[in-house]
Amino acid sequence: MNRDRGFSLLEVVVSSAIVGVLVVASLNAVGATAKARALAADRARASMLANDLLAEILAQAWVDPQLDTGLIGLDLGESTLLHRSTLDDVDDYHGLSESPPLRRDGTLVPGGAGYRRTVTVEHCTTAGAFSLLQTGLKRITVTVFRGNVPHARVSALRSKEWDRARP
């Protein structure tokens, strides 16, 4: 008795379909992994951009060294048009929005294309609540967007007493 030792057409079709489904599933997994890695890289870059600007702001005085108006925002003679070198206190940064991100001297931050940074500065209480009045405490929040999606947000509290404590 001689039996043919081979695959039938049905077996070939079924195995080809299974292999095709597995290839599509693996390509989808590879694509999802690539997207996740790109998103993680975007968020890491956004976090670096946010922390960099927050560190710059925290290095400034709590109030304007020349004239303490008590108002939040730019003082007379200060501008963020070309660079931030005229900003000399933390609340001067309130309302700053830059795209692409720039250094204090106005040069582009490498790798910053496609990102936007915004800053809000507000008086707050020791409990962290917003206050219209000067409380001796300001909350600085830097948000970094990629497109219109926020990818990083960092905040810090800055006290008036900190200026007195540092040399």
CSV table of C-alpha atoms in Angstrom, one decimal:
chain,number,residue,atom,x,y,z
A,1,MET,CA,0.0,0.0,0.0
A,2,ASN,CA,1.5,3.3,-1.0
A,3,ARG,CA,0.3,6.4,0.9
A,4,ASP,CA,1.4,9.8,-0.3
A,5,ARG,CA,3.5,11.6,2.2
A,6,GLY,CA,2.8,15.3,1.7
A,7,PHE,CA,0.6,18.2,2.6
A,8,SER,CA,-2.9,18.6,1.2
A,9,LEU,CA,-4.0,21.9,-0.2
A,10,LEU,CA,-6.2,22.5,2.8
A,11,GLU,CA,-3.3,22.1,5.2
A,12,VAL,CA,-1.2,24.5,3.2
A,13,VAL,CA,-4.0,27.2,3.2
A,14,VAL,CA,-4.6,26.8,6.9
A,15,SER,CA,-0.9,27.0,7.8
A,16,SER,CA,-0.4,30.0,5.5
A,17,ALA,CA,-3.3,31.8,7.2
A,18,ILE,CA,-1.9,31.1,10.7
A,19,VAL,CA,1.6,32.4,9.7
A,20,GLY,CA,0.0,35.5,8.1
A,21,VAL,CA,-2.0,36.3,11.3
A,22,LEU,CA,1.2,35.8,13.4
A,23,VAL,CA,3.2,38.1,11.1
A,24,VAL,CA,0.5,40.8,11.3
A,25,ALA,CA,0.4,40.5,15.1
A,26,SER,CA,4.1,40.7,15.5
A,27,LEU,CA,4.3,43.8,13.2
A,28,ASN,CA,1.6,45.5,15.3
A,29,ALA,CA,3.6,44.7,18.5
A,30,VAL,CA,6.8,46.1,16.9
A,31,GLY,CA,4.9,49.3,15.8
A,32,ALA,CA,3.3,49.8,19.3
A,33,THR,CA,6.8,49.3,20.9
A,34,ALA,CA,8.3,51.9,18.6
A,35,LYS,CA,5.5,54.4,19.4
A,36,ALA,CA,5.9,53.8,23.2
A,37,ARG,CA,9.7,54.4,22.9
A,38,ALA,CA,9.1,57.6,20.9
A,39,LEU,CA,6.6,58.8,23.5
A,40,ALA,CA,9.0,58.0,26.4
A,41,ALA,CA,11.8,59.9,24.6
A,42,ASP,CA,9.4,62.9,24.0
A,43,ARG,CA,8.4,63.0,27.7
A,44,ALA,CA,12.0,62.7,28.8
A,45,ARG,CA,13.0,65.6,26.6
A,46,ALA,CA,10.0,67.6,27.8
A,47,SER,CA,10.9,66.9,31.4
A,48,MET,CA,14.5,68.1,30.8
A,49,LEU,CA,13.2,71.3,29.1
A,50,ALA,CA,10.8,72.0,32.0
A,51,ASN,CA,13.4,71.4,34.7
A,52,ASP,CA,16.0,73.5,32.9
A,53,LEU,CA,13.7,76.6,32.7
A,54,LEU,CA,12.5,76.1,36.3
A,55,ALA,CA,16.1,76.0,37.5
A,56,GLU,CA,16.7,79.3,35.7
A,57,ILE,CA,13.7,80.9,37.3
A,58,LEU,CA,14.5,79.7,40.8
A,59,ALA,CA,18.0,81.3,40.5
A,60,GLN,CA,16.3,84.7,40.2
A,61,ALA,CA,15.5,87.1,43.0
A,62,TRP,CA,12.0,86.8,44.7
A,63,VAL,CA,11.2,90.5,43.9
A,64,ASP,CA,12.7,93.0,41.5
A,65,PRO,CA,15.9,94.3,43.0
A,66,GLN,CA,15.3,97.8,41.7
A,67,LEU,CA,11.6,98.3,42.4
A,68,ASP,CA,9.2,96.0,44.3
A,69,THR,CA,5.8,96.8,42.9
A,70,GLY,CA,4.2,93.6,44.3
A,71,LEU,CA,2.8,92.9,40.8
A,72,ILE,CA,3.3,89.6,39.0
A,73,GLY,CA,4.7,89.9,35.5
A,74,LEU,CA,7.2,92.0,33.6
A,75,ASP,CA,8.4,95.2,35.1
A,76,LEU,CA,9.3,98.4,33.2
A,77,GLY,CA,12.2,97.9,30.8
A,78,GLU,CA,11.9,94.1,30.8
A,79,SER,CA,11.1,92.1,27.7
A,80,THR,CA,11.1,88.5,26.5
A,81,LEU,CA,11.0,89.4,22.8
A,82,LEU,CA,14.6,88.4,21.9
A,83,HIS,CA,16.0,86.9,25.1
A,84,ARG,CA,15.3,86.7,28.8
A,85,SER,CA,18.5,88.3,30.1
A,86,THR,CA,16.6,91.4,31.4
A,87,LEU,CA,14.4,89.2,33.6
A,88,ASP,CA,15.7,89.6,37.2
A,89,ASP,CA,13.0,88.2,39.5
A,90,VAL,CA,10.8,85.0,39.4
A,91,ASP,CA,7.5,86.7,38.6
A,92,ASP,CA,9.0,88.3,35.5
A,93,TYR,CA,8.6,84.9,33.9
A,94,HIS,CA,4.8,84.8,34.4
A,95,GLY,CA,3.0,84.4,31.0
A,96,LEU,CA,6.2,83.4,29.2
A,97,SER,CA,5.4,81.2,26.2
A,98,GLU,CA,8.1,80.2,23.8
A,99,SER,CA,8.2,77.9,20.9
A,100,PRO,CA,10.8,76.6,20.1
A,101,PRO,CA,12.4,76.7,23.6
A,102,LEU,CA,15.3,79.2,23.9
A,103,ARG,CA,18.1,79.7,26.3
A,104,ARG,CA,18.3,82.8,28.5
A,105,ASP,CA,20.5,84.5,25.9
A,106,GLY,CA,18.0,83.8,23.1
A,107,THR,CA,19.8,80.9,21.4
A,108,LEU,CA,17.8,77.8,20.5
A,109,VAL,CA,17.9,74.8,22.8
A,110,PRO,CA,19.2,71.9,20.8
A,111,GLY,CA,16.5,69.3,20.2
A,112,GLY,CA,13.8,71.7,21.2
A,113,ALA,CA,12.0,71.8,17.8
A,114,GLY,CA,8.3,70.9,18.2
A,115,TYR,CA,8.1,71.8,21.9
A,116,ARG,CA,6.5,74.8,23.6
A,117,ARG,CA,7.2,76.0,27.1
A,118,THR,CA,4.8,78.1,29.2
A,119,VAL,CA,5.2,79.6,32.7
A,120,THR,CA,2.8,80.7,35.4
A,121,VAL,CA,3.8,82.4,38.6
A,122,GLU,CA,1.2,83.1,41.3
A,123,HIS,CA,1.1,84.1,44.9
A,124,CYS,CA,0.0,81.2,47.1
A,125,THR,CA,-0.6,80.3,50.8
A,126,THR,CA,1.5,77.9,52.8
A,127,ALA,CA,-1.3,75.4,52.2
A,128,GLY,CA,-0.7,75.8,48.4
A,129,ALA,CA,-3.9,77.7,47.7
A,130,PHE,CA,-3.9,80.6,45.2
A,131,SER,CA,-3.9,84.1,46.7
A,132,LEU,CA,-4.4,87.5,45.1
A,133,LEU,CA,-2.3,89.1,47.9
A,134,GLN,CA,1.4,88.8,48.6
A,135,THR,CA,2.0,86.0,51.0
A,136,GLY,CA,5.7,85.7,50.9
A,137,LEU,CA,5.3,82.6,48.7
A,138,LYS,CA,5.1,82.1,45.0
A,139,ARG,CA,4.3,79.0,43.0
A,140,ILE,CA,6.1,78.7,39.7
A,141,THR,CA,4.8,76.2,37.2
A,142,VAL,CA,6.5,75.3,33.9
A,143,THR,CA,4.5,73.2,31.4
A,144,VAL,CA,6.1,71.8,28.2
A,145,PHE,CA,3.9,70.8,25.3
A,146,ARG,CA,4.6,68.7,22.2
A,147,GLY,CA,2.1,69.9,19.7
A,148,ASN,CA,-0.9,70.8,21.9
A,149,VAL,CA,-0.4,67.9,24.3
A,150,PRO,CA,1.3,68.6,27.7
A,151,HIS,CA,4.2,66.2,28.1
A,152,ALA,CA,5.8,67.6,31.3
A,153,ARG,CA,4.7,69.9,34.1
A,154,VAL,CA,7.0,70.9,37.1
A,155,SER,CA,6.2,73.3,39.9
A,156,ALA,CA,8.2,74.8,42.7
A,157,LEU,CA,7.5,77.1,45.6
A,158,ARG,CA,9.8,80.1,46.1
A,159,SER,CA,9.7,82.0,49.4
A,160,LYS,CA,10.7,85.6,50.1
A,161,GLU,CA,12.8,84.2,53.0
A,162,TRP,CA,15.0,82.2,50.6
A,163,ASP,CA,16.6,85.4,49.3
A,164,ARG,CA,17.5,86.4,52.9
A,165,ALA,CA,18.9,82.9,53.7
A,166,ARG,CA,21.2,82.5,50.7
A,167,PRO,CA,24.6,84.3,50.5
